Coordinates of C-alpha atoms in Angstrom, one line a residue:
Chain A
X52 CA 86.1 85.8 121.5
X53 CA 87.3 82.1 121.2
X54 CA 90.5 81.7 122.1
X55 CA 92.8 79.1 119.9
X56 CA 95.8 77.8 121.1
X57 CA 98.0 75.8 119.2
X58 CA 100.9 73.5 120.0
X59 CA 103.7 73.0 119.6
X60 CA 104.7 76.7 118.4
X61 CA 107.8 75.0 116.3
X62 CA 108.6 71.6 115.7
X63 CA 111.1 70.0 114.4
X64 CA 111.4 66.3 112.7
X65 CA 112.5 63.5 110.4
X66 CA 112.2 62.4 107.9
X67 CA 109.3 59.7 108.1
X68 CA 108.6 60.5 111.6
X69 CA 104.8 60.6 112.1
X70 CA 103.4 64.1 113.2
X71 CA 101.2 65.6 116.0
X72 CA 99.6 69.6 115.9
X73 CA 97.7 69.9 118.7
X74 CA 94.9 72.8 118.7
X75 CA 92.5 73.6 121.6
X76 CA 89.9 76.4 121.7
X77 CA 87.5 78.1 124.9
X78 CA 84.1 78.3 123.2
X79 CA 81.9 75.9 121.6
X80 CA 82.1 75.8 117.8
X81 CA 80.5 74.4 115.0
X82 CA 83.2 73.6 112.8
X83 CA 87.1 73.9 113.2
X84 CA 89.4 74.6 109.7
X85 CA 92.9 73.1 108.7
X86 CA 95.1 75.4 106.7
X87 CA 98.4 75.2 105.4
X88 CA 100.9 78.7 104.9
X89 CA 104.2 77.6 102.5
X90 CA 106.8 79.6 103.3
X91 CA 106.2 81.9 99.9
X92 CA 103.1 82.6 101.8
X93 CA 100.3 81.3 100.3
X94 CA 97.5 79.8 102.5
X95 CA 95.4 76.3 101.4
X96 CA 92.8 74.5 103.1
X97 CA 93.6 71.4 104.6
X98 CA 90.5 70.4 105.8
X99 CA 86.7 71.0 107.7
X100 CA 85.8 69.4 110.6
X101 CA 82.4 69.2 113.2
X102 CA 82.8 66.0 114.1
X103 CA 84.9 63.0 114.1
X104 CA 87.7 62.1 112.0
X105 CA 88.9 63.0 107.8
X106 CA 92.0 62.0 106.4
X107 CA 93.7 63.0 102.8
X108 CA 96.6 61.2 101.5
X109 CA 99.1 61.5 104.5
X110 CA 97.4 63.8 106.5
X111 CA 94.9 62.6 109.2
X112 CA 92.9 65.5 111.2
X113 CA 90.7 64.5 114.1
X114 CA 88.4 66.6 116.3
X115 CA 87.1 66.1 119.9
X116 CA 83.9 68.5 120.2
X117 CA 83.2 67.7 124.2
X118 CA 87.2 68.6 125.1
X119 CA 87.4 71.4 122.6
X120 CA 90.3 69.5 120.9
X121 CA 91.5 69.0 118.0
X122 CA 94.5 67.3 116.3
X123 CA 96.1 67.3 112.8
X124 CA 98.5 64.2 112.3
X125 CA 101.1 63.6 109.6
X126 CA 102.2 60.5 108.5
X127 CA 105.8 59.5 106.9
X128 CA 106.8 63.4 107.1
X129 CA 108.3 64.8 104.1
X130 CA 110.8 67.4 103.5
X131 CA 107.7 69.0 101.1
X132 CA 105.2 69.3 104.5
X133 CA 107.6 71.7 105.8
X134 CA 105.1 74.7 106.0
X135 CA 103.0 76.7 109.3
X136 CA 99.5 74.9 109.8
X137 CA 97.0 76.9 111.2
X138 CA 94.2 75.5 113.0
X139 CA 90.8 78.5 113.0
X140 CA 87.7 77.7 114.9
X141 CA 84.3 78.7 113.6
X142 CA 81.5 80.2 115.6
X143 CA 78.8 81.4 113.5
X144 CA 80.3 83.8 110.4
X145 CA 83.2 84.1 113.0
X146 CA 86.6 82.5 112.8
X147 CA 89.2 82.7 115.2
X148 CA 93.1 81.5 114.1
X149 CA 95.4 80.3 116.4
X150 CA 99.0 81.7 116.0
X151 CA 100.1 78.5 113.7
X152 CA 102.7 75.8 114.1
X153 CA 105.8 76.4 112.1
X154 CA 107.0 72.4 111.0
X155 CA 110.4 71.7 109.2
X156 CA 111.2 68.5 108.1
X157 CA 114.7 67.7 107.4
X158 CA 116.1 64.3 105.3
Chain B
X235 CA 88.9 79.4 87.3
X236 CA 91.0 82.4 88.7
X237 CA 89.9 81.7 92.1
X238 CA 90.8 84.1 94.7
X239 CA 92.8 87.2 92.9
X240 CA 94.0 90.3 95.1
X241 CA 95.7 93.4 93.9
X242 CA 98.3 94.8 94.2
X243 CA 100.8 92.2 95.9
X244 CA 102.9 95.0 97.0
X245 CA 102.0 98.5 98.4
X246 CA 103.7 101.3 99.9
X247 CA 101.8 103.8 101.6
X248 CA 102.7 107.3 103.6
X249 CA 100.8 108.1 107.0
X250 CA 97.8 109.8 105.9
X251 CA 97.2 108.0 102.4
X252 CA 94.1 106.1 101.2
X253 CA 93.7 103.0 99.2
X254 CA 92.0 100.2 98.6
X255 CA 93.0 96.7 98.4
X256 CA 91.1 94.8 95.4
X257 CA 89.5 91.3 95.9
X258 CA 87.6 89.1 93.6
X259 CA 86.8 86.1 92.8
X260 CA 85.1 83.9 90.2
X261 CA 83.6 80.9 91.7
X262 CA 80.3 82.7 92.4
X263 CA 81.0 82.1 96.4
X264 CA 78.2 84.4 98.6
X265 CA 81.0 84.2 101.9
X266 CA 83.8 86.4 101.3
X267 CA 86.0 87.8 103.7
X268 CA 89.8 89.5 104.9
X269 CA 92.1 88.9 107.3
X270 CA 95.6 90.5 108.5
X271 CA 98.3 88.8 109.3
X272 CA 101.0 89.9 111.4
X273 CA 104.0 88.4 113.1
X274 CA 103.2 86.4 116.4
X275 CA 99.6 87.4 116.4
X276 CA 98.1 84.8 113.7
X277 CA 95.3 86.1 111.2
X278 CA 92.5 88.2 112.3
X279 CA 89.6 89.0 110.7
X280 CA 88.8 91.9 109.7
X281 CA 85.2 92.7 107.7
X282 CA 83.3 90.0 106.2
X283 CA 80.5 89.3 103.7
X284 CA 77.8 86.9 103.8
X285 CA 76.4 87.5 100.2
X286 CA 76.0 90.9 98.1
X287 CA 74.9 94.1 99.9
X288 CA 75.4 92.5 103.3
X289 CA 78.9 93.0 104.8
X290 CA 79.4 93.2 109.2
X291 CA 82.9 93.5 111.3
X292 CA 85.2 91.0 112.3
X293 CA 87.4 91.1 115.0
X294 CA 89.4 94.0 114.2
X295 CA 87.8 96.3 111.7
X296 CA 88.7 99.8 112.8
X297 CA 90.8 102.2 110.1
X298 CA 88.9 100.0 106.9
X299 CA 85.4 99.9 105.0
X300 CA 84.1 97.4 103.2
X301 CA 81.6 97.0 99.9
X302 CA 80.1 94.7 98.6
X303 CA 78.3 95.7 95.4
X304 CA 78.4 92.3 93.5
X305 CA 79.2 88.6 94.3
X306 CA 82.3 88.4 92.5
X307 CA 84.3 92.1 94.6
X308 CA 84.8 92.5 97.6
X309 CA 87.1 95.6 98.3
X310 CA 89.1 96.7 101.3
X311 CA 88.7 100.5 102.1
X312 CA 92.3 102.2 104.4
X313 CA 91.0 105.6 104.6
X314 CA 93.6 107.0 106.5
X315 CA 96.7 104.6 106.6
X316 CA 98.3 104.2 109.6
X317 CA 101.8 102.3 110.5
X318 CA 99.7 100.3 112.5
X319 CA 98.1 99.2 109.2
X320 CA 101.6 97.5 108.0
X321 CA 100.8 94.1 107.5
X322 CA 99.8 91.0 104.9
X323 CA 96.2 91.1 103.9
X324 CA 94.6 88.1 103.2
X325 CA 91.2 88.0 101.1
X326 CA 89.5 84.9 101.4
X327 CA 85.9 82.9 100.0
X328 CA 84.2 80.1 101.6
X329 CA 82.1 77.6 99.9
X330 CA 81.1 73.7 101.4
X331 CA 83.4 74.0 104.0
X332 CA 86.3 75.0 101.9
X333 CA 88.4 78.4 102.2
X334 CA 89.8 79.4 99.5
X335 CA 92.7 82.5 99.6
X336 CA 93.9 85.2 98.0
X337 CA 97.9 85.4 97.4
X338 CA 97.9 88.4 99.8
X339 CA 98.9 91.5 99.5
X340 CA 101.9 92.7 101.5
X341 CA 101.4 96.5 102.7
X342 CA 103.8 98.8 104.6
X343 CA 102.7 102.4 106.0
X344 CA 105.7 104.8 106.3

């Protein structure tokens, strides 16, 4: 099983302050999802990465397949991007989630 | 498009009871799947499908079955609920990279 690990657990920020998930995983992958869980619960998808770098608006993900790493940024936080972001790491039909990073943003 | 649709969003169950958990989708997506959700242990996966008539286990399927008859359903089989079996199910499709979720549905076994 791949284990995913994802930090921080909770975070905390500002208004405007500039963002850093980290996620890490133990077994090679072929592709590594971005989700976003709103506090009613509903889950989107951020993005999909195998390689390299995407970005979307304000948010910037980035993935480092030789150190198993991966990062999703945010830039000029909003109250609005207040939300858990899960990171889950594909292995064949497989995913595995790691536990999610709870974010509030306050004004 | 609908997307992702799950019913019910609520269930209460008693030890012992059956049920299943109704997932479909219209965006003629071959990779369907669900996931539980539970506090501090981040979403699992439970049974997934690759396409009609081909479903295989995830990483926790014990207690549920899975069908998959057409591409649009994919059902979730508790054929003997459990309190164990409390938890958010999430039923999910995949297409270019892209998952798309159900709303969940939140279910408690008394």
């Amino acid at each position: 099983k791949n284990e995913v690990e994802q930090s921080p657990q909770n975070l905390t920020a500002q208004e405007g302050e500039f963002i850093t998930i980290n996620c890490s995983y133990s077994v090679g992958i072929s592709a590594l999802h971005w989700l976003q869980q709103h506090p009613g619960g509903g889950i989107v998808s951020l993005f999909m990465l195998s390689s390299g770098k995407k970005k979307h608006g304000r948010l910037i993900a980035t993935i480092n397949i030789q150190e198993k790493h991966s990062s999703l940024h945010i830039t000029a936080s909003h109250p609005r991007d207040s939300a858990v972001y899960i990171c889950a790491a594909v292995s064949g039909y497989a995913l595995n989630f790691g536990k999610g990073t709870s974010l509030l943003v306050t004004p | 498009n609908a997307g992702v649709t799950q019913t019910p969003k609520f269930q209460v169950l008693k030890t012992g009871q059956s049920m299943t958990l109704q997932c479909a989708q219209d965006m003629n997506h071959e990779y369907m799947s669900w996931y539980r959700q539970d506090p501090g242990m981040g979403l699992r996966l439970i049974h997934y499908s690759v396409g009609a008539g081909i479903t295989d286990q995830g990483e926790v399927p014990n207690g549920y079955n899975v069908s998959r008859s057409t591409t649009e359903d994919f059902p979730l089989r508790l054929l003997s609920a459990a309190p164990s079996q409390t938890s958010v199910y999430f039923c999910a499709s995949i297409y270019g990279g892209e998952q798309f979720f159900g709303p969940g549905t939140r279910l408690t076994v008394l």
